[in-house]
Each structure stands twice: as C-alpha cells, then as structure tokens.
XYZ file of C-alpha atoms in Angstrom:
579
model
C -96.871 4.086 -33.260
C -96.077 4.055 -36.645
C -94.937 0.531 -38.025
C -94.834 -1.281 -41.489
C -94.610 -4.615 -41.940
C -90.594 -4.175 -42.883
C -90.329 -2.865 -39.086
C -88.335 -5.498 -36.902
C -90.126 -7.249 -34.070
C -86.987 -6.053 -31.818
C -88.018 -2.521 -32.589
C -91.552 -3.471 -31.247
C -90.246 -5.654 -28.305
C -88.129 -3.063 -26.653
C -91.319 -0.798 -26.259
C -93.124 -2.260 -23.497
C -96.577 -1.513 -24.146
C -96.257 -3.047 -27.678
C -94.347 -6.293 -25.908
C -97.082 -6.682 -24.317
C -99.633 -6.205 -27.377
C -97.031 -9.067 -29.277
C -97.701 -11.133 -26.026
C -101.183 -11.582 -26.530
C -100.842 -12.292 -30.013
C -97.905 -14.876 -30.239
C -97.195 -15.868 -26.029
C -93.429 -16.707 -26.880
C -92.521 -13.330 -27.866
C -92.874 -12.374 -24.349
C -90.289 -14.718 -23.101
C -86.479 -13.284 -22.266
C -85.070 -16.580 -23.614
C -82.016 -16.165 -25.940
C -84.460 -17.875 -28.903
C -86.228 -14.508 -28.675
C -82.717 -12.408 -29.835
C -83.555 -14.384 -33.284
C -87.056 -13.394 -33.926
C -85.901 -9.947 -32.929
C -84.366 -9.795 -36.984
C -87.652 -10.721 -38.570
C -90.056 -8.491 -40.131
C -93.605 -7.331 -38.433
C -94.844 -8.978 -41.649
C -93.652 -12.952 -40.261
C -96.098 -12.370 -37.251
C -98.915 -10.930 -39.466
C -98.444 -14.279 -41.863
C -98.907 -16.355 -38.784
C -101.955 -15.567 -37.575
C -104.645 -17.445 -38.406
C -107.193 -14.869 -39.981
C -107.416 -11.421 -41.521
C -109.446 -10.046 -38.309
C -106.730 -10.853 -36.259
C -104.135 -9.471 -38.447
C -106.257 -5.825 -38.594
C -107.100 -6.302 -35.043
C -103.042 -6.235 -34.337
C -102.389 -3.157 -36.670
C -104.896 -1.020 -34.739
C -103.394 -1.421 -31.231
C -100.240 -1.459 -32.323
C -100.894 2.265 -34.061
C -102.040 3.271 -30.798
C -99.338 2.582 -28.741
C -96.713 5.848 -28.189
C -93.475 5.741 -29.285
C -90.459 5.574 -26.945
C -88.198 8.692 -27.373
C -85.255 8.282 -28.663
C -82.225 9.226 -26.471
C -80.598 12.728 -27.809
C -76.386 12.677 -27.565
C -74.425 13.810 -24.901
C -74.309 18.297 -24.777
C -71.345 19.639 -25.276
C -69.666 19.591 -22.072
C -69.981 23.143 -20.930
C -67.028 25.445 -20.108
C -68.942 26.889 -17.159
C -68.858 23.522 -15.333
C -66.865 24.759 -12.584
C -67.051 28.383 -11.303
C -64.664 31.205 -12.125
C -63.752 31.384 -8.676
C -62.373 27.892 -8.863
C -58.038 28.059 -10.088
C -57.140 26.477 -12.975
C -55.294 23.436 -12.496
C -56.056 23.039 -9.130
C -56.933 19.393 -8.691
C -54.646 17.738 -6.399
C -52.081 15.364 -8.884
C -50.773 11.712 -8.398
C -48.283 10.521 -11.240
C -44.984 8.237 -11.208
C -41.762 9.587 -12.646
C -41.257 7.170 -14.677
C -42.769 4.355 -16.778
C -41.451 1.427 -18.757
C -41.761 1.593 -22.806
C -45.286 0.187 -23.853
C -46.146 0.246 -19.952
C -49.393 2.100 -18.597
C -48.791 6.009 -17.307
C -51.164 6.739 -15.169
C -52.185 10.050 -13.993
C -54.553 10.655 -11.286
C -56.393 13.429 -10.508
C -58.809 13.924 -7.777
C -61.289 16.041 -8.888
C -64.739 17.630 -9.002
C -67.855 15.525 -8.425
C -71.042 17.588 -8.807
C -73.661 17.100 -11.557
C -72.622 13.618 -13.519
C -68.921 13.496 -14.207
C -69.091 10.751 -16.620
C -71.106 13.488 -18.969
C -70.351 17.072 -17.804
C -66.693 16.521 -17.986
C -64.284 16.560 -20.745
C -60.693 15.499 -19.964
C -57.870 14.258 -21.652
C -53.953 14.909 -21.940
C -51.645 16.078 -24.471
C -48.084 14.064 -24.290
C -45.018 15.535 -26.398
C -41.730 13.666 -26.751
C -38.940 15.599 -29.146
C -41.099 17.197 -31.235
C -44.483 14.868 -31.643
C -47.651 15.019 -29.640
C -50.094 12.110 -28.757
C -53.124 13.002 -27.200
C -55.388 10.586 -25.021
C -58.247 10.870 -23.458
C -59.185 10.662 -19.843
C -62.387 9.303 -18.288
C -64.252 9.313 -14.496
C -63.779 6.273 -12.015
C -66.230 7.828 -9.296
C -65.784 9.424 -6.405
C -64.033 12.617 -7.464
C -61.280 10.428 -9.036
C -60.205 11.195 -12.659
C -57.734 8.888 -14.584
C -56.306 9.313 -17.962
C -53.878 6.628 -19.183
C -51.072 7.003 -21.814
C -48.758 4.213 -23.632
C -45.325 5.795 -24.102
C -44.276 4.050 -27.474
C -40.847 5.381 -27.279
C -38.000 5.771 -24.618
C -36.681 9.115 -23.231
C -38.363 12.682 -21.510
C -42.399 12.858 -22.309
C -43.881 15.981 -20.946
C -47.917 15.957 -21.012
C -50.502 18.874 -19.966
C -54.340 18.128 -19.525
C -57.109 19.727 -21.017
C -60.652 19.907 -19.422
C -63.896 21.631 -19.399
C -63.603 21.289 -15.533
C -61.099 24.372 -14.680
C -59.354 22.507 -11.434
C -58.421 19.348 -13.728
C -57.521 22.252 -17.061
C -53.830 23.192 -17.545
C -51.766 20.790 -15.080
C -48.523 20.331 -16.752
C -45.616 17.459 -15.447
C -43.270 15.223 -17.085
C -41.856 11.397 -16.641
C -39.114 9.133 -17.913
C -39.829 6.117 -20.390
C -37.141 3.339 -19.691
C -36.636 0.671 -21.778
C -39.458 -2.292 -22.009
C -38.888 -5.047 -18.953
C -38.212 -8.454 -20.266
C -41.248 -10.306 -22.047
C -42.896 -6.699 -23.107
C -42.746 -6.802 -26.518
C -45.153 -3.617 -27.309
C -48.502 -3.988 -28.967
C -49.261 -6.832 -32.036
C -49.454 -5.597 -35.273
C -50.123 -6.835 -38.656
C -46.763 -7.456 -40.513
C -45.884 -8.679 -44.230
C -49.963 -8.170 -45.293
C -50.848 -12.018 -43.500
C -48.860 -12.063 -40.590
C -48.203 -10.875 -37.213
C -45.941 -9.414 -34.720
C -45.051 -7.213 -31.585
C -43.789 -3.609 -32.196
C -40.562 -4.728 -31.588
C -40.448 -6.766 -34.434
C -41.077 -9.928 -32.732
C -43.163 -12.605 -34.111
C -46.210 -13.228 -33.222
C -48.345 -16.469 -33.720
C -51.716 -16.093 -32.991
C -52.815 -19.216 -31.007
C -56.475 -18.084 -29.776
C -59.173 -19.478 -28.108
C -62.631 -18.542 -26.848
C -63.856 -17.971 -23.411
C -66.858 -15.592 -23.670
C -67.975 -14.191 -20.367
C -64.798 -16.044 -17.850
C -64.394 -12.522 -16.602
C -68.152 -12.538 -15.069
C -67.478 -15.759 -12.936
C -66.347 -14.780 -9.957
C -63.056 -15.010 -7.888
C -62.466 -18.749 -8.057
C -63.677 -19.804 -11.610
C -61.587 -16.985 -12.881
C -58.256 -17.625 -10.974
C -58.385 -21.719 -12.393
C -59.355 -20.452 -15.553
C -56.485 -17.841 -15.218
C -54.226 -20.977 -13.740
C -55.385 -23.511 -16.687
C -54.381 -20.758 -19.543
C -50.675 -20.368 -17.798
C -50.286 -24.128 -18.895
C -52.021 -23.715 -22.479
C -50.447 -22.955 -25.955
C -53.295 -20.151 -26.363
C -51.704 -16.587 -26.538
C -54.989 -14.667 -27.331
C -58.435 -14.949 -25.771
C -61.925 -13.546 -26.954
C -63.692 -12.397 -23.944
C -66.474 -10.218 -23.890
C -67.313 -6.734 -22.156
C -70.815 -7.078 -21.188
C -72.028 -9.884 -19.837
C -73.753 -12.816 -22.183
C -77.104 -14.519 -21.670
C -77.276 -18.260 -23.839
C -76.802 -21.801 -23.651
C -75.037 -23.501 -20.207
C -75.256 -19.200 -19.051
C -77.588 -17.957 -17.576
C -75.849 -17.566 -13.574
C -75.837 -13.241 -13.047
C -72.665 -11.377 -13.188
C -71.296 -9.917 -10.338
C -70.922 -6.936 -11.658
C -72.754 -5.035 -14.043
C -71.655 -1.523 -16.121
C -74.097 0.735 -15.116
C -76.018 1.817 -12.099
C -79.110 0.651 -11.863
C -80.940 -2.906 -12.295
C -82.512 -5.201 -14.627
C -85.726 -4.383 -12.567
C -85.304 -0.684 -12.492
C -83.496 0.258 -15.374
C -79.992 1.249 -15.770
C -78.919 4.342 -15.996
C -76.629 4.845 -19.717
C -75.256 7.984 -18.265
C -73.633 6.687 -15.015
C -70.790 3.736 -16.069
C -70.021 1.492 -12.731
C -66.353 1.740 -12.140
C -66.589 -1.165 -10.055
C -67.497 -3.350 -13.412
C -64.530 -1.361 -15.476
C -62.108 -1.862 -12.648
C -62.441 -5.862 -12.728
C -62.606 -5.371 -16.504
C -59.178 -4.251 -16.275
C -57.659 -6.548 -13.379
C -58.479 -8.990 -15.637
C -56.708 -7.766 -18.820
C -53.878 -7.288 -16.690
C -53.838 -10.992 -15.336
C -53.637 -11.962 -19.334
C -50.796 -9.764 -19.985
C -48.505 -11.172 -17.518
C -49.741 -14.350 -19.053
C -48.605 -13.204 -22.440
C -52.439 -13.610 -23.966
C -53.772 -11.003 -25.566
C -57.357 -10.027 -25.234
C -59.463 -9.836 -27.454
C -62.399 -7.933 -26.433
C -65.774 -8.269 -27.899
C -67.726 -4.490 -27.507
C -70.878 -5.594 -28.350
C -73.037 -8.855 -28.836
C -76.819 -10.271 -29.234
C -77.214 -13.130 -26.271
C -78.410 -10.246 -23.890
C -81.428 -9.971 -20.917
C -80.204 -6.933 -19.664
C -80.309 -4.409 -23.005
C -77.526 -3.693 -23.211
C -77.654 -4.776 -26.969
C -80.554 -2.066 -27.351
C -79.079 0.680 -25.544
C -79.488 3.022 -28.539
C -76.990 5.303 -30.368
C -76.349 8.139 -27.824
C -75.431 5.126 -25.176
C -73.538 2.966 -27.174
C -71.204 5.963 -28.383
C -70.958 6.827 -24.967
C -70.000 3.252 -24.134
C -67.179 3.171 -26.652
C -65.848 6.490 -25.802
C -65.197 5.446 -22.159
C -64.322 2.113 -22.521
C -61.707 3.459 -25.091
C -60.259 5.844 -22.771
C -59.662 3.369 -19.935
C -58.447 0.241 -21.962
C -56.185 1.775 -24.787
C -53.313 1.937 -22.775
C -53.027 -1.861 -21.959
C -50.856 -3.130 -24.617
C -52.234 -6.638 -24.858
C -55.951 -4.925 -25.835
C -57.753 -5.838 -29.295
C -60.766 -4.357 -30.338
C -63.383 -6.853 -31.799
C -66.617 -4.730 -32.566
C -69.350 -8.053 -32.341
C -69.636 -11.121 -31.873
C -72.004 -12.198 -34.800
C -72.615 -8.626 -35.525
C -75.492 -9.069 -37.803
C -77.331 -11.012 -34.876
C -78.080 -7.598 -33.251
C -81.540 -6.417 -34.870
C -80.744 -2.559 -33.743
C -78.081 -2.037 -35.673
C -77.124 -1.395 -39.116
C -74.335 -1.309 -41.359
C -73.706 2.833 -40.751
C -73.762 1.986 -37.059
C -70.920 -0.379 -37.267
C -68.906 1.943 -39.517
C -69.728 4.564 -37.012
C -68.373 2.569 -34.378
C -64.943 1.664 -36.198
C -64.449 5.370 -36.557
C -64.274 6.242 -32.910
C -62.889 3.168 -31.951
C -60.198 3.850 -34.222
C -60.303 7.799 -33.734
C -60.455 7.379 -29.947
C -57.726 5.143 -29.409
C -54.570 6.842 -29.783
C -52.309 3.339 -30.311
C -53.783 2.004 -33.542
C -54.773 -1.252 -31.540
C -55.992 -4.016 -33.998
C -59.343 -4.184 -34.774
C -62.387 -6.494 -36.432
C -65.671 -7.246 -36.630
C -66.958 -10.992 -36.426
C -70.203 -12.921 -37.750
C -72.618 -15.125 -37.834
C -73.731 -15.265 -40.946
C -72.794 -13.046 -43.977
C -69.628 -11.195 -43.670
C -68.605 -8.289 -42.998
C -66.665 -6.100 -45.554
C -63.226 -7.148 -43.665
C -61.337 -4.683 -47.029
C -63.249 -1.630 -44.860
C -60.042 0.577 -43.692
C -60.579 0.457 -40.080
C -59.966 -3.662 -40.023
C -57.212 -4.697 -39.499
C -57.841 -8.656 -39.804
C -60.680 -10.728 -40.689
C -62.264 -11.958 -38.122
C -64.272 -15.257 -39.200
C -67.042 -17.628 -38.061
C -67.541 -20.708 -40.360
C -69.785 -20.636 -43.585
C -70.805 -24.078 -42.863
C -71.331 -27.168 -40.717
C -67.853 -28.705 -42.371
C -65.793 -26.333 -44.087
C -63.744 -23.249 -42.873
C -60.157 -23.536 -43.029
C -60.104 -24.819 -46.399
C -61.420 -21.108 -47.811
C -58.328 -19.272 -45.895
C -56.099 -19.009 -48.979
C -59.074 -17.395 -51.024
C -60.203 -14.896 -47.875
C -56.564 -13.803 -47.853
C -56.821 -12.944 -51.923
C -60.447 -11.695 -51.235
C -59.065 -9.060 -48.520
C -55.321 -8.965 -48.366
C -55.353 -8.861 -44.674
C -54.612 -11.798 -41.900
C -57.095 -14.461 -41.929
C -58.195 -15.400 -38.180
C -60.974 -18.223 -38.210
C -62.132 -17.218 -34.838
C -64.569 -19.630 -34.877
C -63.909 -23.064 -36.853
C -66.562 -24.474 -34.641
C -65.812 -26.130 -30.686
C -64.073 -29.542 -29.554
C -66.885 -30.904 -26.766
C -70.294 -33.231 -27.355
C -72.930 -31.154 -26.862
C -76.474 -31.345 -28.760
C -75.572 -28.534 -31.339
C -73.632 -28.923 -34.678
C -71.288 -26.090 -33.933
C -70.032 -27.441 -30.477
C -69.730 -30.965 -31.171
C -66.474 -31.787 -33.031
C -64.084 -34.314 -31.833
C -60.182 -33.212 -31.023
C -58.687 -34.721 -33.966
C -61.281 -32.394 -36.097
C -60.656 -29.290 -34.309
C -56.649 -30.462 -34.197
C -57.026 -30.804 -38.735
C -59.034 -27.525 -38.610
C -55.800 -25.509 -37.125
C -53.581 -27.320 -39.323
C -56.078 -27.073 -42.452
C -55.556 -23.338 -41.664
C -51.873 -22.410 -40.660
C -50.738 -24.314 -44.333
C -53.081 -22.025 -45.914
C -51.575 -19.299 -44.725
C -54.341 -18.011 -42.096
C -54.632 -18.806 -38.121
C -57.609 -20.868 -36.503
C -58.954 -20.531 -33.074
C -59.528 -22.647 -30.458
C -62.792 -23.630 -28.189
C -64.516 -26.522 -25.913
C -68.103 -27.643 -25.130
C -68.017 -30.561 -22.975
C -71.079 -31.089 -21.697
C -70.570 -30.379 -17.328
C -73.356 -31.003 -14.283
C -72.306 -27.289 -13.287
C -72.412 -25.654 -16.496
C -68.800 -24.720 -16.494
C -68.262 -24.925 -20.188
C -64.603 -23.248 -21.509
C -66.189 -21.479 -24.302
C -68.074 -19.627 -21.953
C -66.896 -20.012 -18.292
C -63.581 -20.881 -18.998
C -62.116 -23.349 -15.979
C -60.152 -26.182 -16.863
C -59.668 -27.912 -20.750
C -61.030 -31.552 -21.013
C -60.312 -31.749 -24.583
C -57.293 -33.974 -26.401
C -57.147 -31.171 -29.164
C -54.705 -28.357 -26.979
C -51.583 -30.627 -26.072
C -51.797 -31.261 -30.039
C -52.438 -27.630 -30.874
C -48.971 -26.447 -28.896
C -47.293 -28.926 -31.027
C -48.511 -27.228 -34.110
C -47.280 -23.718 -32.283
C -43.886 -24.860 -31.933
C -43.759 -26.295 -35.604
C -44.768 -23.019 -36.871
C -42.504 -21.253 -34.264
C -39.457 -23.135 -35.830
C -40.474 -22.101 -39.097
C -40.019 -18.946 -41.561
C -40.144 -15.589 -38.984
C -42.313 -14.444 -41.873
C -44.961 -16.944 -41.142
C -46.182 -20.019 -43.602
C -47.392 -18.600 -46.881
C -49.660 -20.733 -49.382
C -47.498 -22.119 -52.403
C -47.325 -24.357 -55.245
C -43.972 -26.239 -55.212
C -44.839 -28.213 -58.285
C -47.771 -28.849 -60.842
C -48.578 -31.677 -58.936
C -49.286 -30.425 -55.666
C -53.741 -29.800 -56.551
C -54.420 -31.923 -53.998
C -52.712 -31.232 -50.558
C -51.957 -27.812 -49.221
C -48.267 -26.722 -48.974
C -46.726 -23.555 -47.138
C -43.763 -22.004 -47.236
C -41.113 -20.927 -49.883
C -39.628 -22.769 -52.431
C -36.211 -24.040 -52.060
C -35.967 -22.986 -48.318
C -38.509 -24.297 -46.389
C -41.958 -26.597 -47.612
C -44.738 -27.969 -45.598
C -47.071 -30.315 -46.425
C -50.705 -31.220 -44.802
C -52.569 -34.480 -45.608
C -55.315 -33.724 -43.069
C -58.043 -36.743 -43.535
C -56.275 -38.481 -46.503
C -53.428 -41.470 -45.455
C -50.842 -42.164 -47.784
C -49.063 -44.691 -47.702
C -46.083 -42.781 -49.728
C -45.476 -39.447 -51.951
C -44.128 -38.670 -55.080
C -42.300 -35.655 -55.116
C -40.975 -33.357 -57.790
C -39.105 -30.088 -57.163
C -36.906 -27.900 -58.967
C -33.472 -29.847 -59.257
C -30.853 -28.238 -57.363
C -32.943 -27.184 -54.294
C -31.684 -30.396 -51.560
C -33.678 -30.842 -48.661
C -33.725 -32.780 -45.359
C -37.251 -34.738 -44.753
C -39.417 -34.543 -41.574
C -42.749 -36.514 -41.545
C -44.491 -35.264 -38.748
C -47.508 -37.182 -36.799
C -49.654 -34.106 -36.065
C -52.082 -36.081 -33.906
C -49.323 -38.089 -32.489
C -47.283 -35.085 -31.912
C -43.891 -37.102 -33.433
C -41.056 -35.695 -35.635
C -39.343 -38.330 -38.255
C -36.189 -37.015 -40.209
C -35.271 -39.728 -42.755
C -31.729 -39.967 -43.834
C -29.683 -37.983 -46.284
C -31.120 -35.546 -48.455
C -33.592 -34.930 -51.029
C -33.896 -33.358 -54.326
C -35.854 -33.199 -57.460
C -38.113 -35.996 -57.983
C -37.868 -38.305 -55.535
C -40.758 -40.678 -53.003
C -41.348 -40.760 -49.600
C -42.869 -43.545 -47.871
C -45.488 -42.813 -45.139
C -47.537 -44.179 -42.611
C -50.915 -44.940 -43.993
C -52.339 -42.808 -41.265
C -54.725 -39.356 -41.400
C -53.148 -36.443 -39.986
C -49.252 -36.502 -41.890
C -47.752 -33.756 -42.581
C -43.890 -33.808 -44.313
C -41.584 -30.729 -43.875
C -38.770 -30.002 -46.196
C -36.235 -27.613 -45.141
C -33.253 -26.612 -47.507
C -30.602 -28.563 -46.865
C-alpha cells in the first residue's frame, strides 16, 4: 500500500487489514465510537509523532507498505440497449396512472416491469412531460419487485402529455396524458428564495422559515415518530432537518429499522441494490410533514456513521444521489442539504461536493433549494448551485450577530441552522438556556437572516429532540411562535437590516424607514430610549416583551426626536409602524 504521511487515517481505517495494523499500534483506532470519525481527518504523520521511538515508527511504515490496496469501485456501465430481447414489444409494460393531479401535487406513474439482472443498475428510465409547448423531463427509478415508478410535479394547470424513455424495451415508448387542476387549499407550491434574503412559496406566498432540528426522528420507529409527528402539529416550526441515512453519536446509538441497502453491517451491503423498504418510509414520512406544512430539509450525507455509509466511495454515492433524486423531487415540501458538517467527512473533498451539487441540481427537474452546512470553516455559500447559506456557529457565543455581514458576504438568505441547542447537557453546544436560544432567533430575524431551533435535555431513555424528536421540554418554542407571528404581521418582504438614524450603533433595527422599524435590545435593559427620526415620518409605538410574549402600544403618535420609557428588563424590543 502506498501511503505518505499526508494520507488520512480514514483512508487507512476503511482497509481492514491496515485497521488492524493501526490497532496494534494505537488500540483506540480500532474502536467504532463516533470519537474515531475525528481522527479519521488527521494525517498518517499525527500517529507516526505519537509513538514513542523511531523503531516503532519504521516498524509501522513496513507493514503498512505491505498491505494491498482495496479497489476502488468503477461507475455504473452504460445501461445497455440490449437489456431486454428483441422479441420483447416496445412499450409493453402493463401501466397504472391517475387522470388527473392537483398543481404542485405528485403524478405518479407506475409501471410493472422487468426484473432480471439488477434493475436499480441495468435500467434507465425516465419520462418526458410536455404542456403547450415546453418539456420537463424526470427521471424514474426501481422500487423492487418488477415495479418501476417515475414521479413528476406539474408546476402549471391544464393538459400534460408525457412518454417514457428506457433502455428496457417493455417500459420504452408508453405515451398517456392527465389533467393538472388547480392546487387544493394550503398547497402553496415549492419555497423559493425571493427579494435576494427572503422567502416564499411559488405562489407568491410568504414564507418564514421557522426550523428546527431533529436528526434521525425518521429511524425511531412507529410510536416515537407519530408523537414526534403529533408534538410538531402544535409547534411554530415549519421546516425540519432530518437526515437520510441513519446517524451514530451522542444519546444514538439504538439501530434503525430500516437500512438503504441490502445487506448488513456484518456482511456488507450491497451499493448496487437500494432497499425500497428504507426509501418507502423515507417518503411516508416527508409526506406526514407536508400535510403538517414543514418542510424537510434533508441532509444527503453526514460523518456520525458505523455502518459506511459515509465511505461508500464515488461510484456509490453518485448512485445514491441519482436515486434518491428521482424518488423525492416530486414532493414539494423537499430541500436538499448536501452535509451536515460537510468537512467532518475525511473521504471527501471539495470537487466531490461540487460534483454532488451538479447532479443534485441537474437531476432534479424542480430547482428545489439547496445548501451545504458545517462544522467548521465554511463552505463557499456564493457557489451557483446554493441557494441559501446554511450555517453552524463560529463560536461558543456568537452567531446571529454576524447575519447582516454573511448576507453582504454572499447575497443570499442567511439560515443559522445551528445557533447551538436549548437543553443541559455536558457539551457547550447543547447547553443554552431558553431565554438564550429565544435572543439568538431574535438576534437573527432583526438582522435580516433566520435562526433555527433545537433541544438537548438530558432523558433516562435517550429521547433527545435534536435527535429522536418526541415531545419539546424547553420554554424557548411558545416564545419562538411569538416571534413568528411578529414577523408574520410585518413587511411581506421580510425584516431587512437598517439604520434609522446615526444613533442607532448599538442595537439592531429592521425594517424600512418611515413605514415600519423594529428594534432588539437582546441582553441590554433600558430603562428608556431616545429616539430621532426623520421629521415627518409619525409612528404608533409597540414595546414588546419578547420573553414575556406581551405587546404595549403607548398612546398617540410619534415623530422625530422623541423618548420612550421602558422596562429595565433584557429581552425589549420596540416596533414603530407608520402611523
């Protein structure tokens, strides 16, 4: 095997017979523990400086030059034409589709088809749909036993026609047609970014993302999932981070029930053969947020992994994306989030993750938003394929203070996925009391940007939100749909960083002068404020008690220079609105 110090221990680790070199050498680097996923990043050269001598450091390079390397996996063939015989007629797969669909609804089509060989590789599908003139195509994918799907998102109303194209010649050439009605009540399309910072639904309706995290709820079973399904019908959170594959860390280490491949941990798994059983529940799940109105935003890849499927490799992981493209697209409620912490993974490198925005992007025929989120250094969030920054905090106290300079820095939304978690337990970023994570959100909306939401109360069974979702202990929610419908009440454009005076350094303010102004105090407590606007612009005064969720208008109006007396507490904010 041919290694330089520069080569990462990961690279090392996933070969078995140099693990188990590495074992002898340093005993913890045999262990599955998620401390390992860390010491996958550093250099061969870290475990050279730790031994103890020079005999033991050439001792190490000479068995670990004998060791063979693992063969990298080559990419899929070109599906071949000759798949099915000559003998069997074109278009002949037997055909299941409805007549009609609802605007930004799923259209299914299913097709039961061939089954020889490995589907999930051998064949090609997908579906050309035309409406008046334009043509989206999208692709289709395998769900086992003979059954193809492929899934389309009629963006408009009126006649679509579609006709499939395959390598396989029974699923080639079927041609039919359905009706797009008008969206049913609640379905406002897909979110998109609007006015450079904001967002909203296709149909121009605004959207205020309100998110919080739940890692791996989806891999808890029937009951844990329905209460955490039941305890987010009663939340102000309209967007969820969830991940694909299933996560191995802190308070979670219980199995899935359901895993995306055939195989086993024990045997191997099998990159070529997706379980639909995995992709199914996937989906179920998605669905349950949608009539929820919570977007999902789904995490592709991340680093707190036993199973490998963080080291699949590059033929796999396309693979991956390509079919789990093809069967979520369609859902209207789907974001694409790349990584969690995406320079935690050791096997992959910047070209990788460009790779992958390019056929996320290229393979999803809806222009679903998309980002990429870390751990440590960011990302390039001005890359073209992102649509919004995606952000984990820079440090143990500050994040939501930065937004207004990340929104100059990249002239795209600011989410701060990741501010840190409302709970008490033993780790800095998961230890922050209600009122902090309650300033955090504020901190953030006046600075233009939007702050998510998460909880680590320490639980005999584990059952931590962040990860396992459940029920919410913290006092930080209640306060955080207060904040929701302050914003909601405010500019449809969304609350935009301004200075309404020269004497406004030390507070943030949103909005737009001489229509609508809104002031945070966060930590400081005032006992009154000076202030001095343009004269002319009159205003009515609210001094809101973000933590004690209470509206105050004063009496009459306001303009020019003028003071407002205030509580003396933390958490004030004042809104002016013209008058």
């Amino acid at each position: 095997m041919n290694v330089a110090e520069e080569t990462k221990l990961g690279k090392l680790l996933q070969n078995p017979e140099a693990r188990a070199i590495l074992g002898r050498y340093d005993a913890s680097l045999q262990d599955h523990h998620f401390t390992i996923q860390f010491r996958k990043l550093q250099p061969l050269k870290a475990l050279f400086d730790s031994l103890e001598s020079d005999e033991k450091r050439d001792s190490l390079r000479r068995e670990l030059a004998q060791v063979r390397e693992l063969p990298e996996e080559e990419a899929d063939p070109a599906p071949s034409p000759e798949y099915e015989p000559e003998s069997v007629p074109r278009a002949s797969a037997s055909v299941r589709a409805p007549l009609t669909a609802e605007r930004w609804g799923v259209f299914e089509i299913e097709l039961q088809g061939p089954k020889h060989g490995n589907p999930f590789v051998d064949v090609e599908l997908g579906a050309e749909f035309s409406r008046e003139g334009r043509s989206v195509r999208a692709a289709g994918f395998y769900d086992g036993y003979g059954v193809y799907r492929i899934r389309f998102m009629p963006d408009a109303e009126g006649e679509w026609t579609y006709r499939t194209k395959s390598n396989a010649r029974s699923l080639d050439g079927i041609e039919g047609r359905f009706s797009a009605a008008a969206a049913s009540e609640g379905n406002h399309g897909p979110v998109r970014v609007k006015n450079t910072f904001h967002f909203a639904y296709e149909d121009g309706t605004a959207y205020l993302p309100f998110g919080t995290t739940c890692y791996v709820w989806n891999h808890q079973g029937e009951e844990l999932e329905e209460r955490t399904l039941k305890t987010l019908a009663s939340s102000p959170f309209n967007k969820m981070r969830m991940c694909v594959f299933p996560k191995s860390y802190l308070f979670n280490e219980n199995e899935p029930e359901h895993y995306p491949y055939e195989g086993s941990l024990e045997s191997g798994w099998d990159y070529k053969r997706f379980n639909p059983a995995f992709f199914r529940h996937l989906e179920r799940r998605i669905q349950d947020l949608g009539r929820l109105g919570v977007e999902a935003d789904l995490i592709l890849f991340h680093a707190y992994d036993r199973w490998g499927f963080s080291e699949m490799g590059r033929a796999a992981d396309d693979r991956y994306l390509r079919y789990v493209t093809a069967r979520l697209a369609a859902f209207r409620n789907v974001w694409w989030s790349l990584a969690n912490e995406y320079d935690l993974m050791w096997q992959k490198e910047e070209e990788d993750w460009e790779r992958f925005g390019s056929l996320v992007t290229g393979n999803d025929p809806y222009g679903h938003l998309t980002s990429i989120h870390n751990c440590g250094p960011f990302y390039d969030h001005g890359r073209p394929w992102i649509t919004h920054s995606s952000i984990q905090r820079q440090d143990v106290y500050r994040t939501s203070e930065y937004t207004d300079e990340w929104r100059k820095e990249w002239n795209k939304p600011v989410v701060i996925d990741e501010c840190a978690y409302e709970g008490n337990i033993g780790v800095g970023w998961g230890n922050i009391t209600g009122e902090e994570m309650t300033r955090r959100f504020w901190e953030g909306a006046v600075r233009g940007g939007y702050v998510g939401h998460g909880e680590t109360y320490v639980d005999p069974d584990d059952i931590l939100w962040w990860s396992k979702g459940g029920e919410l202990r913290g006092t930080s929610p209640e306060r955080i749909a207060f904040l929701r419908r302050i914003q909601e009440e405010g500019p449809a454009e969304g609350w935009n960083p301004v200075k309404a005076s020269g004497f406004d350094w030390d507070v943030p303010v949103a909005g737009a002068v001489g229509e609508y102004l809104i002031y945070y105090f966060g930590f400081n407590q005032p006992a009154y404020r000076d202030f001095n606007l343009r004269a002319g612009d009159r205003y009515t005064v609210d001094v809101i008690d973000t933590w004690n969720m209470t509206v105050d208008r004063l009496d009459g109006t306001f303009e020019g220079s003028f003071r407002v007396e205030l509580p003396g507490r933390q958490y004030i904010a004042v809104r002016l609105i013209k008058a």
